[in-house]
CSV table of C-alpha atoms in Angstrom, one decimal:
chain,number,residue,atom,x,y,z
A,1,MET,CA,87.6,86.6,69.0
A,2,ILE,CA,90.6,88.3,67.3
A,3,ASN,CA,93.2,86.7,65.1
A,4,ILE,CA,96.4,88.7,64.9
A,5,LEU,CA,99.5,88.3,62.7
A,6,ILE,CA,102.9,89.8,63.8
A,7,VAL,CA,105.4,90.3,61.0
A,8,ASP,CA,109.0,91.4,61.8
A,9,ASP,CA,112.3,90.0,60.8
A,10,GLN,CA,113.7,90.3,64.3
A,11,LYS,CA,112.7,87.5,66.6
A,12,HIS,CA,113.0,89.4,69.9
A,13,ILE,CA,110.6,92.0,68.6
A,14,ARG,CA,108.1,89.3,67.5
A,15,ASP,CA,108.4,87.7,71.0
A,16,GLY,CA,108.1,91.0,72.8
A,17,LEU,CA,104.9,92.0,70.8
A,18,GLN,CA,103.4,88.6,71.4
A,19,ALA,CA,104.0,88.9,75.2
A,20,MET,CA,102.6,92.4,75.2
A,21,LEU,CA,99.4,91.3,73.4
A,22,HIS,CA,98.7,88.7,76.0
A,23,GLN,CA,98.6,91.4,78.6
A,24,PHE,CA,95.9,93.4,76.9
A,25,PRO,CA,92.3,93.0,77.8
A,26,LEU,CA,91.4,91.8,74.3
A,27,GLU,CA,89.5,88.6,73.3
A,28,LEU,CA,92.4,87.0,71.5
A,29,ASN,CA,91.9,83.8,69.5
A,30,ASN,CA,95.2,83.1,67.7
A,31,ILE,CA,98.4,85.0,67.4
A,32,TYR,CA,100.5,84.1,64.3
A,33,CYS,CA,104.1,85.2,63.7
A,34,ALA,CA,106.1,85.6,60.5
A,35,ALA,CA,109.7,86.7,59.9
A,36,SER,CA,109.1,88.1,56.4
A,37,GLY,CA,106.4,89.4,54.1
A,38,ILE,CA,106.5,86.2,52.0
A,39,GLU,CA,105.9,84.1,55.1
A,40,ALA,CA,103.1,86.4,56.2
A,41,LEU,CA,101.4,86.2,52.8
A,42,GLY,CA,101.3,82.5,53.1
A,43,LEU,CA,99.7,82.6,56.5
A,44,LEU,CA,97.1,85.2,55.3
A,45,ARG,CA,96.1,82.9,52.5
A,46,GLN,CA,95.6,80.0,54.9
A,47,HIS,CA,93.9,81.6,57.9
A,48,CYS,CA,91.2,84.1,58.7
A,49,ILE,CA,93.3,87.0,60.2
A,50,HIS,CA,91.7,90.2,61.3
A,51,ILE,CA,94.7,92.5,62.1
A,52,VAL,CA,98.3,92.5,60.9
A,53,ILE,CA,101.1,94.3,62.9
A,54,THR,CA,104.0,94.6,60.6
A,55,ASP,CA,107.4,96.3,60.3
A,56,ILE,CA,108.1,98.2,57.1
A,57,MET,CA,111.7,97.4,56.5
A,58,MET,CA,112.1,93.6,55.9
A,59,PRO,CA,114.1,91.5,53.4
A,60,ASP,CA,112.4,89.8,50.4
A,61,MET,CA,109.0,91.6,50.8
A,62,ASP,CA,108.7,94.6,53.1
A,63,GLY,CA,105.5,95.7,54.9
A,64,LEU,CA,104.3,98.1,52.2
A,65,ALA,CA,104.7,95.4,49.5
A,66,LEU,CA,102.7,92.9,51.7
A,67,MET,CA,99.9,95.5,52.1
A,68,ALA,CA,99.8,96.1,48.4
A,69,GLN,CA,99.7,92.4,47.6
A,70,THR,CA,96.8,91.6,50.0
A,71,LYS,CA,94.9,94.6,48.7
A,72,GLU,CA,95.3,93.2,45.1
A,73,GLU,CA,94.0,89.8,46.3
A,74,TYR,CA,91.0,91.5,48.0
A,75,MET,CA,91.9,90.1,51.5
A,76,ASP,CA,89.7,91.6,54.2
A,77,VAL,CA,92.5,92.5,56.8
A,78,GLU,CA,93.5,95.6,58.7
A,79,TYR,CA,97.1,96.8,59.2
A,80,LEU,CA,99.0,98.5,62.0
A,81,ILE,CA,102.5,99.6,60.8
A,82,ILE,CA,105.5,99.7,63.2
A,83,SER,CA,108.8,101.3,62.1
A,84,GLY,CA,112.0,102.8,63.4
A,85,TYR,CA,111.8,105.5,60.7
A,86,ARG,CA,110.1,108.9,61.2
A,87,ASP,CA,110.1,109.6,57.4
A,88,PHE,CA,106.7,111.0,56.5
A,89,THR,CA,106.9,109.3,53.1
A,90,TYR,CA,106.6,105.8,54.6
A,91,ALA,CA,103.6,106.9,56.7
A,92,GLN,CA,102.0,108.5,53.7
A,93,LYS,CA,102.4,105.3,51.6
A,94,ALA,CA,101.1,103.1,54.4
A,95,ILE,CA,98.0,105.2,55.0
A,96,GLY,CA,97.4,105.3,51.2
A,97,LEU,CA,97.4,101.5,51.3
A,98,GLY,CA,94.8,101.5,54.1
A,99,ALA,CA,96.9,101.3,57.3
A,100,LYS,CA,94.9,102.1,60.4
A,101,GLY,CA,98.0,103.2,62.4
A,102,TYR,CA,101.7,104.1,62.1
A,103,LEU,CA,103.6,103.4,65.3
A,104,LEU,CA,107.2,104.3,65.9
A,105,LYS,CA,109.7,102.1,67.6
A,106,PRO,CA,110.3,101.7,70.5
A,107,LEU,CA,106.6,100.9,70.9
A,108,LYS,CA,104.7,102.3,73.8
A,109,ARG,CA,102.4,99.8,75.4
A,110,GLU,CA,99.5,102.3,75.7
A,111,ASP,CA,99.8,103.4,72.0
A,112,LEU,CA,99.6,99.8,70.7
A,113,GLN,CA,96.7,98.9,73.0
A,114,ASN,CA,94.7,102.0,72.0
A,115,SER,CA,95.4,101.4,68.3
A,116,LEU,CA,94.3,97.7,68.5
A,117,GLU,CA,91.2,98.5,70.4
A,118,HIS,CA,90.3,101.2,67.9
A,119,VAL,CA,90.8,98.9,64.9
A,120,TRP,CA,88.9,96.0,66.5
A,121,GLN,CA,86.0,98.3,67.2
A,122,GLU,CA,85.9,99.4,63.6
A,123,ILE,CA,86.0,95.8,62.4
A,124,GLN,CA,83.1,94.8,64.8
A,125,THR,CA,81.0,97.8,63.7
A,126,ARG,CA,81.6,97.0,60.0
A,127,GLN,CA,80.7,93.3,60.6
A,128,ALA,CA,77.5,94.3,62.4
A,129,LEU,CA,76.5,96.7,59.5
A,130,THR,CA,77.3,94.0,56.9
A,131,HIS,CA,75.2,91.4,58.8
A,132,LYS,CA,72.3,93.9,59.0
A,133,ILE,CA,72.5,94.7,55.3
A,134,GLN,CA,72.6,91.0,54.5
A,135,ARG,CA,69.6,90.4,56.7
A,136,VAL,CA,67.6,93.2,55.1
A,137,SER,CA,68.5,91.9,51.7
A,138,ARG,CA,67.5,88.4,52.6
A,139,ILE,CA,64.2,89.5,54.0
A,140,ALA,CA,63.5,91.5,50.8
A,141,GLN,CA,64.4,88.5,48.7
A,142,GLU,CA,62.2,86.2,50.8
A,143,THR,CA,59.3,88.7,50.4
A,144,ASP,CA,59.7,88.8,46.6
A,145,ARG,CA,59.8,84.9,46.5
A,146,LYS,CA,56.7,84.7,48.6
A,147,GLU,CA,54.8,87.1,46.3
A,148,LEU,CA,56.1,85.2,43.3
A,149,ARG,CA,54.9,81.9,44.7
A,150,MET,CA,51.5,83.4,45.5
A,151,PHE,CA,51.3,84.8,41.9
A,152,MET,CA,52.3,81.5,40.5
A,153,GLN,CA,49.6,79.8,42.5
A,154,GLY,CA,46.9,82.1,41.2
A,155,ALA,CA,46.9,85.3,43.3
A,156,LEU,CA,46.2,88.5,41.4
A,157,SER,CA,48.9,91.1,40.8
A,158,ASP,CA,49.0,94.4,39.0
A,159,ASP,CA,51.1,95.1,35.9
A,160,ALA,CA,53.4,97.5,37.8
A,161,TRP,CA,54.4,94.7,40.2
A,162,ILE,CA,54.9,92.2,37.3
A,163,LEU,CA,57.1,94.8,35.5
A,164,GLN,CA,59.2,95.4,38.7
A,165,ILE,CA,59.8,91.7,39.3
A,166,GLU,CA,60.7,91.2,35.6
A,167,GLU,CA,63.2,94.0,35.7
A,168,GLN,CA,65.0,92.4,38.7
A,169,ASN,CA,65.9,89.4,36.5
A,170,ASP,CA,65.0,90.4,33.0
A,171,ALA,CA,67.2,87.8,31.2
A,172,LEU,CA,65.5,84.9,33.1
A,173,TRP,CA,61.9,85.9,32.7
A,174,ARG,CA,62.4,86.5,28.9
A,175,ASN,CA,63.0,82.8,28.4
A,176,TYR,CA,62.4,80.3,31.2
A,177,ARG,CA,61.1,76.9,32.1
A,178,LEU,CA,59.3,75.8,35.2
A,179,THR,CA,60.7,72.6,36.7
A,180,LEU,CA,59.3,70.5,39.5
A,181,LEU,CA,61.4,67.9,41.4
A,182,ARG,CA,60.1,65.3,43.8
A,183,GLU,CA,62.8,63.2,45.5
A,184,VAL,CA,62.5,59.4,45.1
A,185,CYS,CA,65.5,58.7,47.4
A,186,ILE,CA,68.8,60.5,48.2
A,187,ASN,CA,72.1,58.7,48.6
A,188,GLN,CA,73.6,61.2,50.9
A,189,PRO,CA,72.7,60.4,54.6
A,190,GLY,CA,71.7,63.4,56.5
A,191,ALA,CA,71.5,65.7,53.5
A,192,SER,CA,68.6,67.9,52.7
A,193,SER,CA,67.4,66.8,49.3
A,194,ALA,CA,65.5,70.0,48.4
A,195,HIS,CA,68.5,72.2,49.3
A,196,SER,CA,70.9,69.7,47.6
A,197,MET,CA,68.8,69.9,44.4
A,198,GLU,CA,68.6,73.7,44.6
A,199,ALA,CA,72.4,73.9,45.0
A,200,ILE,CA,72.9,71.8,41.9
A,201,ALA,CA,70.4,74.0,40.0
A,202,TYR,CA,72.4,77.1,40.8
A,203,ARG,CA,75.6,75.4,39.6
A,204,VAL,CA,74.0,74.4,36.3
A,205,PHE,CA,72.0,77.5,35.5
A,206,GLY,CA,73.9,80.2,37.5
A,207,ARG,CA,72.6,82.6,40.1
A,208,GLN,CA,70.9,84.8,37.5
A,209,GLY,CA,69.5,81.8,35.6
A,210,CYS,CA,67.6,80.1,38.5
A,211,ILE,CA,65.0,81.1,41.1
A,212,CYS,CA,63.6,78.8,43.7
A,213,LEU,CA,59.8,79.4,44.0
A,214,GLN,CA,58.8,76.5,46.3
A,215,HIS,CA,60.5,74.0,48.6
A,216,ARG,CA,57.6,71.8,49.8
A,217,PRO,CA,55.9,69.5,49.1
A,218,TYR,CA,58.2,69.4,46.1
A,219,LEU,CA,60.8,71.7,44.8
A,220,ILE,CA,59.8,74.1,42.0
A,221,LEU,CA,62.3,76.3,40.2
A,222,ALA,CA,62.2,78.8,37.3
A,223,VAL,CA,65.3,78.1,35.2
A,224,ASP,CA,67.0,79.5,32.1
A,225,ALA,CA,65.4,77.8,29.1
A,226,SER,CA,68.5,78.3,26.9
A,227,ILE,CA,70.3,75.6,29.0
A,228,ASP,CA,69.8,72.1,27.5
A,229,PRO,CA,67.6,70.2,30.0
A,230,SER,CA,69.8,67.1,29.6
A,231,VAL,CA,72.6,69.1,31.4
A,232,TRP,CA,70.3,69.5,34.4
A,233,THR,CA,69.3,65.8,34.6
A,234,ALA,CA,72.9,64.8,34.2
A,235,ALA,CA,74.0,67.0,37.0
A,236,LEU,CA,71.3,65.5,39.3
A,237,LYS,CA,72.6,62.0,38.4
A,238,GLU,CA,76.1,63.1,39.1
A,239,GLY,CA,75.0,64.4,42.5
A,240,LYS,CA,73.5,61.0,43.3
A,241,ILE,CA,70.0,62.5,43.6
A,242,ASP,CA,67.2,60.2,42.5
A,243,ALA,CA,64.3,62.5,41.7
A,244,ILE,CA,61.4,62.8,39.3
A,245,THR,CA,61.7,65.9,37.2
A,246,ALA,CA,58.9,67.6,35.3
A,247,MET,CA,59.8,70.5,33.0
A,248,THR,CA,57.6,72.7,30.9
A,249,ASN,CA,58.2,74.1,27.5
A,250,PRO,CA,60.0,77.5,27.3
A,251,MET,CA,57.9,80.4,28.5
A,252,GLN,CA,58.3,84.1,27.8
A,253,GLY,CA,57.3,86.7,30.3
A,254,LEU,CA,56.2,86.6,34.0
A,255,LYS,CA,52.6,86.7,33.0
A,256,GLU,CA,52.8,83.1,31.8
A,257,LEU,CA,54.0,81.9,35.3
A,258,PRO,CA,50.5,80.8,36.6
A,259,ASP,CA,49.9,78.8,33.4
A,260,SER,CA,53.4,77.3,33.7
A,261,TYR,CA,52.6,76.2,37.2
A,262,THR,CA,49.4,74.5,36.1
A,263,GLN,CA,51.3,72.7,33.3
A,264,VAL,CA,54.2,71.5,35.5
A,265,LEU,CA,51.7,70.1,38.1
A,266,GLU,CA,49.9,68.3,35.3
A,267,LEU,CA,53.2,66.9,34.0
A,268,TYR,CA,54.2,65.8,37.5
A,269,ARG,CA,50.9,63.9,37.9
A,270,HIS,CA,51.5,62.2,34.6
A,271,SER,CA,54.9,61.0,35.8
A,272,TYR,CA,53.0,58.2,37.6
A,273,LEU,CA,52.3,56.7,34.1
A,274,PHE,CA,56.0,56.5,33.3
A,275,PRO,CA,57.6,54.7,36.2
A,276,ASP,CA,60.8,54.1,34.2
A,277,GLN,CA,61.1,57.8,33.1
A,278,TYR,CA,62.6,60.2,35.5
A,279,SER,CA,62.3,63.3,33.3
A,280,ILE,CA,58.8,64.3,32.1
A,281,PHE,CA,58.2,66.8,29.3
A,282,PRO,CA,55.1,68.0,27.5
A,283,ALA,CA,56.0,65.7,24.5
A,284,HIS,CA,55.3,62.7,26.7
A,285,ILE,CA,51.6,63.5,27.0
A,286,GLU,CA,50.8,65.4,23.8
A,287,HIS,CA,49.5,62.4,21.8
A,288,MET,CA,47.3,60.8,24.5
A,289,GLU,CA,43.8,59.8,23.6
A,290,GLN,CA,41.2,62.2,25.2
A,291,GLN,CA,38.2,59.8,25.1
A,292,TRP,CA,38.0,56.5,26.9
A,293,GLN,CA,35.7,53.9,28.4
A,294,LEU,CA,36.6,52.3,31.7
A,295,PRO,CA,37.0,48.4,31.5
A,296,TYR,CA,33.9,47.6,33.6
A,297,GLU,CA,33.5,44.2,32.1
A,298,ASP,CA,37.1,43.3,33.0
A,299,LEU,CA,36.5,44.6,36.6
A,300,TYR,CA,33.3,42.5,36.9
A,301,THR,CA,35.2,39.5,35.8
A,302,LEU,CA,38.0,40.2,38.2
A,303,PHE,CA,35.6,40.6,41.2
A,304,GLN,CA,33.8,37.3,40.3
A,305,SER,CA,37.0,35.7,41.5
A,306,ILE,CA,36.6,37.2,45.0
A,307,GLY,CA,36.0,34.6,47.6
A,308,THR,CA,37.8,31.8,45.8
A,309,ASP,CA,41.1,30.1,46.7
A,310,ASN,CA,42.6,31.1,43.4
A,311,SER,CA,44.6,34.3,44.3
A,312,GLY,CA,46.6,34.0,41.1
A,313,THR,CA,43.6,34.9,39.0
A,314,ILE,CA,43.2,38.2,41.0
A,315,THR,CA,46.9,39.0,40.6
A,316,GLN,CA,46.8,38.5,36.9
A,317,GLY,CA,43.6,40.5,36.5
A,318,ILE,CA,45.1,43.5,38.3
A,319,SER,CA,48.2,43.3,36.2
A,320,ALA,CA,46.1,43.3,33.0
A,321,ILE,CA,43.7,46.1,33.9
A,322,PHE,CA,46.5,48.3,35.2
A,323,HIS,CA,49.0,47.4,32.5
A,324,LYS,CA,51.3,50.4,31.9
A,325,LYS,CA,50.8,50.3,28.1
A,326,VAL,CA,47.1,50.7,28.6
A,327,LEU,CA,47.4,53.5,31.2
A,328,GLN,CA,49.9,55.4,29.0
A,329,ARG,CA,47.3,55.7,26.2
A,330,TYR,CA,45.2,58.1,28.2
A,331,PRO,CA,45.6,61.2,30.5
A,332,ILE,CA,46.2,60.5,34.2
A,333,ARG,CA,42.5,61.2,34.8
A,334,TYR,CA,41.7,57.8,33.3
A,335,THR,CA,44.0,56.1,35.8
A,336,GLN,CA,42.4,58.0,38.7
A,337,GLN,CA,38.9,57.0,37.6
A,338,LEU,CA,40.0,53.4,37.2
A,339,CYS,CA,41.4,53.4,40.7
A,340,ALA,CA,38.2,55.0,42.1
A,341,ALA,CA,36.0,52.4,40.3
A,342,THR,CA,38.1,49.5,41.7
A,343,VAL,CA,38.0,50.8,45.3
A,344,GLN,CA,34.2,51.4,45.0
A,345,MET,CA,33.7,47.7,44.0
A,346,MET,CA,35.9,46.6,46.9
A,347,GLU,CA,33.7,48.7,49.2
A,348,GLU,CA,30.6,46.9,47.9
A,349,TYR,CA,32.1,43.5,48.6
A,350,GLU,CA,33.4,44.6,52.0
A,351,ARG,CA,30.0,45.9,53.0
A,352,VAL,CA,28.5,42.5,52.6
A,353,ILE,CA,30.9,40.8,55.0
A,354,ARG,CA,31.5,43.8,57.3
A,355,PRO,CA,29.1,42.6,60.0
A,356,TYR,CA,31.0,39.3,60.2
A,357,MET,CA,34.5,40.6,60.1
A,358,GLY,CA,34.9,41.2,63.8
A,359,GLU,CA,38.2,43.0,64.4
A,360,GLU,CA,39.5,42.3,60.8
A,361,VAL,CA,39.7,45.5,58.7
A,362,LEU,CA,40.5,46.6,55.2
A,363,ASP,CA,42.5,49.8,54.6
A,364,LEU,CA,40.5,51.1,51.7
A,365,GLU,CA,41.0,54.7,52.7
A,366,SER,CA,44.7,54.5,51.9
A,367,LEU,CA,43.8,53.6,48.2
A,368,ARG,CA,41.7,56.7,47.5
A,369,ASN,CA,44.6,59.0,46.5
A,370,LEU,CA,47.0,57.7,43.9
A,371,PHE,CA,49.4,60.6,44.6
A,372,ASP,CA,50.0,59.5,48.2
A,373,TYR,CA,52.4,56.9,46.8
A,374,GLN,CA,55.9,57.2,45.5
A,375,GLY,CA,54.8,55.9,42.1
A,376,MET,CA,52.3,53.8,40.2
A,377,ARG,CA,54.0,50.5,41.1
A,378,ASP,CA,53.7,51.2,44.8
A,379,TYR,CA,50.0,52.0,44.4
A,380,ILE,CA,49.2,48.8,42.4
A,381,GLN,CA,51.1,46.8,45.0
A,382,ALA,CA,49.0,48.3,47.8
A,383,LEU,CA,45.8,47.8,45.8
A,384,GLN,CA,46.7,44.2,45.1
A,385,LYS,CA,47.4,43.6,48.8
A,386,GLN,CA,44.0,44.9,49.9
A,387,LEU,CA,42.2,43.0,47.1
A,388,LEU,CA,43.9,39.7,48.1
A,389,ARG,CA,43.0,40.5,51.8
A,390,LEU,CA,39.4,41.0,50.7
A,391,ASN,CA,39.5,37.8,48.8
A,392,GLN,CA,40.7,35.8,51.9
A,393,LEU,CA,38.1,37.4,54.2
A,394,TYR,CA,35.3,36.7,51.7
A,395,TYR,CA,36.5,33.1,51.2
A,396,ASP,CA,36.6,32.6,55.0
A,397,TYR,CA,33.1,34.0,55.3
A,398,LYS,CA,31.7,31.7,52.6
A,399,CYS,CA,33.4,28.7,54.2
A,400,SER,CA,32.3,29.5,57.7
A,401,TYR,CA,28.6,29.8,56.8
A,402,ARG,CA,28.2,27.4,53.9
A,403,ASN,CA,26.6,24.8,56.0
A,404,SER,CA,24.8,27.2,58.3
A,405,GLN,CA,21.6,28.1,56.4
A,406,ASP,CA,19.7,28.8,59.6
A,407,LEU,CA,22.2,31.3,60.7
A,408,ASN,CA,22.3,32.9,57.2
A,409,GLU,CA,18.6,33.2,57.2
A,410,ALA,CA,18.7,34.8,60.7
A,411,ILE,CA,21.2,37.3,59.5
A,412,ARG,CA,19.1,38.1,56.4
A,413,PHE,CA,16.1,38.5,58.6
A,414,ILE,CA,17.9,40.9,60.9
A,415,HIS,CA,19.0,43.0,58.0
A,416,GLU,CA,15.5,43.0,56.5
A,417,SER,CA,13.8,43.8,59.8
A,418,TYR,CA,16.3,45.9,61.8
A,419,HIS,CA,13.9,48.9,61.5
A,420,LYS,CA,11.1,47.0,63.3
A,421,PRO,CA,10.8,46.0,67.0
A,422,LEU,CA,13.1,43.0,67.1
A,423,ASP,CA,14.5,40.7,69.8
A,424,LEU,CA,16.3,37.4,70.1
A,425,ALA,CA,13.1,35.4,70.6
A,426,MET,CA,11.6,36.7,67.4
A,427,VAL,CA,14.6,35.8,65.3
A,428,SER,CA,15.0,32.3,66.9
A,429,ASN,CA,11.3,31.6,66.2
A,430,HIS,CA,11.8,32.8,62.6
A,431,VAL,CA,14.5,30.1,62.0
A,432,SER,CA,12.7,27.6,64.2
A,433,LEU,CA,15.6,27.1,66.6
A,434,ASN,CA,15.6,26.8,70.4
A,435,TYR,CA,16.2,30.2,72.1
A,436,ALA,CA,19.2,29.2,74.1
A,437,TYR,CA,20.7,27.1,71.3
A,438,PHE,CA,20.3,29.9,68.8
A,439,SER,CA,21.9,32.4,71.2
A,440,ASN,CA,25.0,30.3,71.6
A,441,LEU,CA,25.2,29.5,67.9
A,442,PHE,CA,24.9,33.2,67.0
A,443,LYS,CA,27.6,34.4,69.4
A,444,LYS,CA,30.0,31.5,68.5
A,445,ASN,CA,29.8,32.2,64.8
A,446,ILE,CA,29.4,36.0,64.7
A,447,GLY,CA,31.7,36.8,67.5
A,448,LYS,CA,29.3,39.0,69.3
A,449,GLY,CA,25.9,38.7,71.0
A,450,PHE,CA,22.6,39.2,69.3
A,451,ALA,CA,21.9,42.6,71.0
A,452,GLU,CA,25.3,44.0,70.1
A,453,TYR,CA,25.0,42.8,66.5
A,454,LEU,CA,21.6,44.3,66.1
A,455,ARG,CA,22.8,47.5,67.6
A,456,ASP,CA,25.8,47.6,65.1
A,457,VAL,CA,23.5,46.9,62.1
A,458,ARG,CA,21.2,49.7,63.1
A,459,LEU,CA,24.0,52.1,63.8
A,460,ASP,CA,25.6,51.2,60.5
A,461,LYS,CA,22.4,52.1,58.7
A,462,ALA,CA,22.1,55.2,60.8
A,463,ARG,CA,25.5,56.5,59.9
A,464,LYS,CA,24.7,56.2,56.2
A,465,LEU,CA,21.4,58.1,56.7
A,466,LEU,CA,23.2,60.8,58.7
A,467,ALA,CA,25.9,61.2,56.0
A,468,GLU,CA,23.7,60.9,52.9
A,469,THR,CA,20.2,62.3,53.8
A,470,ASP,CA,18.7,65.4,55.5
A,471,HIS,CA,16.4,63.4,57.8
A,472,LYS,CA,16.1,64.8,61.3
A,473,ILE,CA,17.9,62.8,64.0
A,474,VAL,CA,14.6,61.7,65.6
A,475,GLU,CA,13.4,60.4,62.2
A,476,VAL,CA,16.7,58.5,61.6
A,477,ALA,CA,16.3,56.9,65.1
A,478,ALA,CA,12.8,55.6,64.1
A,479,MET,CA,14.0,54.5,60.7
A,480,VAL,CA,16.6,52.2,62.1
A,481,GLY,CA,14.4,50.7,64.8
A,482,TYR,CA,14.9,52.7,67.9
A,483,GLU,CA,11.7,53.4,69.9
A,484,SER,CA,13.0,56.7,71.4
A,485,TYR,CA,15.4,59.5,70.4
A,486,LYS,CA,17.1,59.2,73.8
A,487,SER,CA,18.0,55.5,73.5
A,488,PHE,CA,19.3,56.0,69.9
A,489,THR,CA,21.6,58.9,70.9
A,490,ARG,CA,22.9,57.0,74.0
A,491,ALA,CA,23.7,53.9,71.8
A,492,PHE,CA,25.3,56.1,69.1
A,493,ARG,CA,27.5,58.0,71.6
A,494,LEU,CA,28.6,54.8,73.3
A,495,VAL,CA,29.8,53.3,70.0
A,496,MET,CA,31.0,56.4,68.1
A,497,GLN,CA,32.2,58.6,71.0
A,498,ILE,CA,30.3,61.5,69.4
A,499,GLN,CA,26.7,62.7,69.1
A,500,PRO,CA,24.8,62.0,65.9
A,501,THR,CA,24.7,65.7,65.1
A,502,GLU,CA,28.4,65.9,65.4
A,503,TYR,CA,28.9,62.9,63.2
A,504,ARG,CA,26.7,64.4,60.4
A,505,GLN,CA,28.6,67.7,60.6
A,506,MET,CA,32.0,65.8,60.4
A,507,MET,CA,30.9,63.7,57.4
A,508,ARG,CA,29.6,66.8,55.5
A,509,GLN,CA,32.9,68.7,56.1
A,510,LYS,CA,34.8,65.7,54.9
A,511,ALA,CA,32.7,65.5,51.8
A,512,ASP,CA,33.2,69.2,51.1
């Protein structure tokens, strides 16, 4: 769509030109009018105008002066000159200033239409070429960024490629830092945090002092190391962006980029130890102790409280074991090992009561990866929640069966004899209870019938054997009390919805 500006000090000419333009088969958007060069200049500064049709002789600022001024201000606009003068000097000056046509008054309709169509075609061709060049340039930049990212992450590259990339931005690669940013929250609804942070980085470090290497799962930038990092963090704060920032020491040369990447990831992981620190530098972790012993005695003391009605003891125990001053003494690997040891002990306690839990579940899988959480506080809260849940389940279990020694003995007998031929009569005889009475007691307290419970115990043992041993399926079936391979696979498929062989393959892939 074309935007045209008509400039003439005579109103009837402006009106006539405007009426004529509306008769042309052109895709007109807006037609602006000005009575002088001064007025026209103001409109050109305010609007995106493609073509100006202007008289030469006007008061204050004539058409040639208007052309010269817009050229000086680098305005992207084309001119058609209309004049009542046949003097070649005027035409020569207009063409020298870039006019695309010089039309004499009185204007002929066909001449104006042909000139406009010719100029508009030139503009469209130039725009298409510019877009194509920009697209090719953007593709080339994206290719370079992709190769840089792959090199940063460990892909091999030859010296010629490294030298070529360094030459493209020699000043940056001579002295740079790698910075990683992970958003905590952003106070601009609907805004893209990664692109907002990237835009701020370009404002702080300049286009030649900043390269974006990765957008997800967190933003990674190479930035000019000569800029004080506090300027960067202050700019993020001013932009109302709440993000954890890890920044390496200054690096020299592109060959150090893979090591920088390893360092910035390590710094980011250590940011979990400093919940009140939003900017993490190598100085924060340089003096950490490299040898440690996990506090197993404190963990055992904590778990001795499981199954009691004193949840406060558990809360206090977690706070003491995971106290930030303790965690900050050691590298993040200490905290990861401590988390893993705690979850392992929770699994051991859960395994005891799992057959009696019914539909109750613990979400221990969610506790395996510390870095799935926004920060250390969030992880400790989730850990504490699951531990208190385990405590309640264990407490309920102990209360429910405290006065039911016969049923406890029956359960023990089942777990001891599940691999042998076993039925309800054998178990009821073992605890010296009437068959029918024991059947009702069992179902009421366990929540499932004897046959279903025995099947679940056997399949629980089978799953462990399939996951942790190389026994054949037929051997596993016999080891958990099934008389035939066929009855075992039927029961396994009914409960797990997959074959035993598929389960074993899935668990080994998961372990890998």
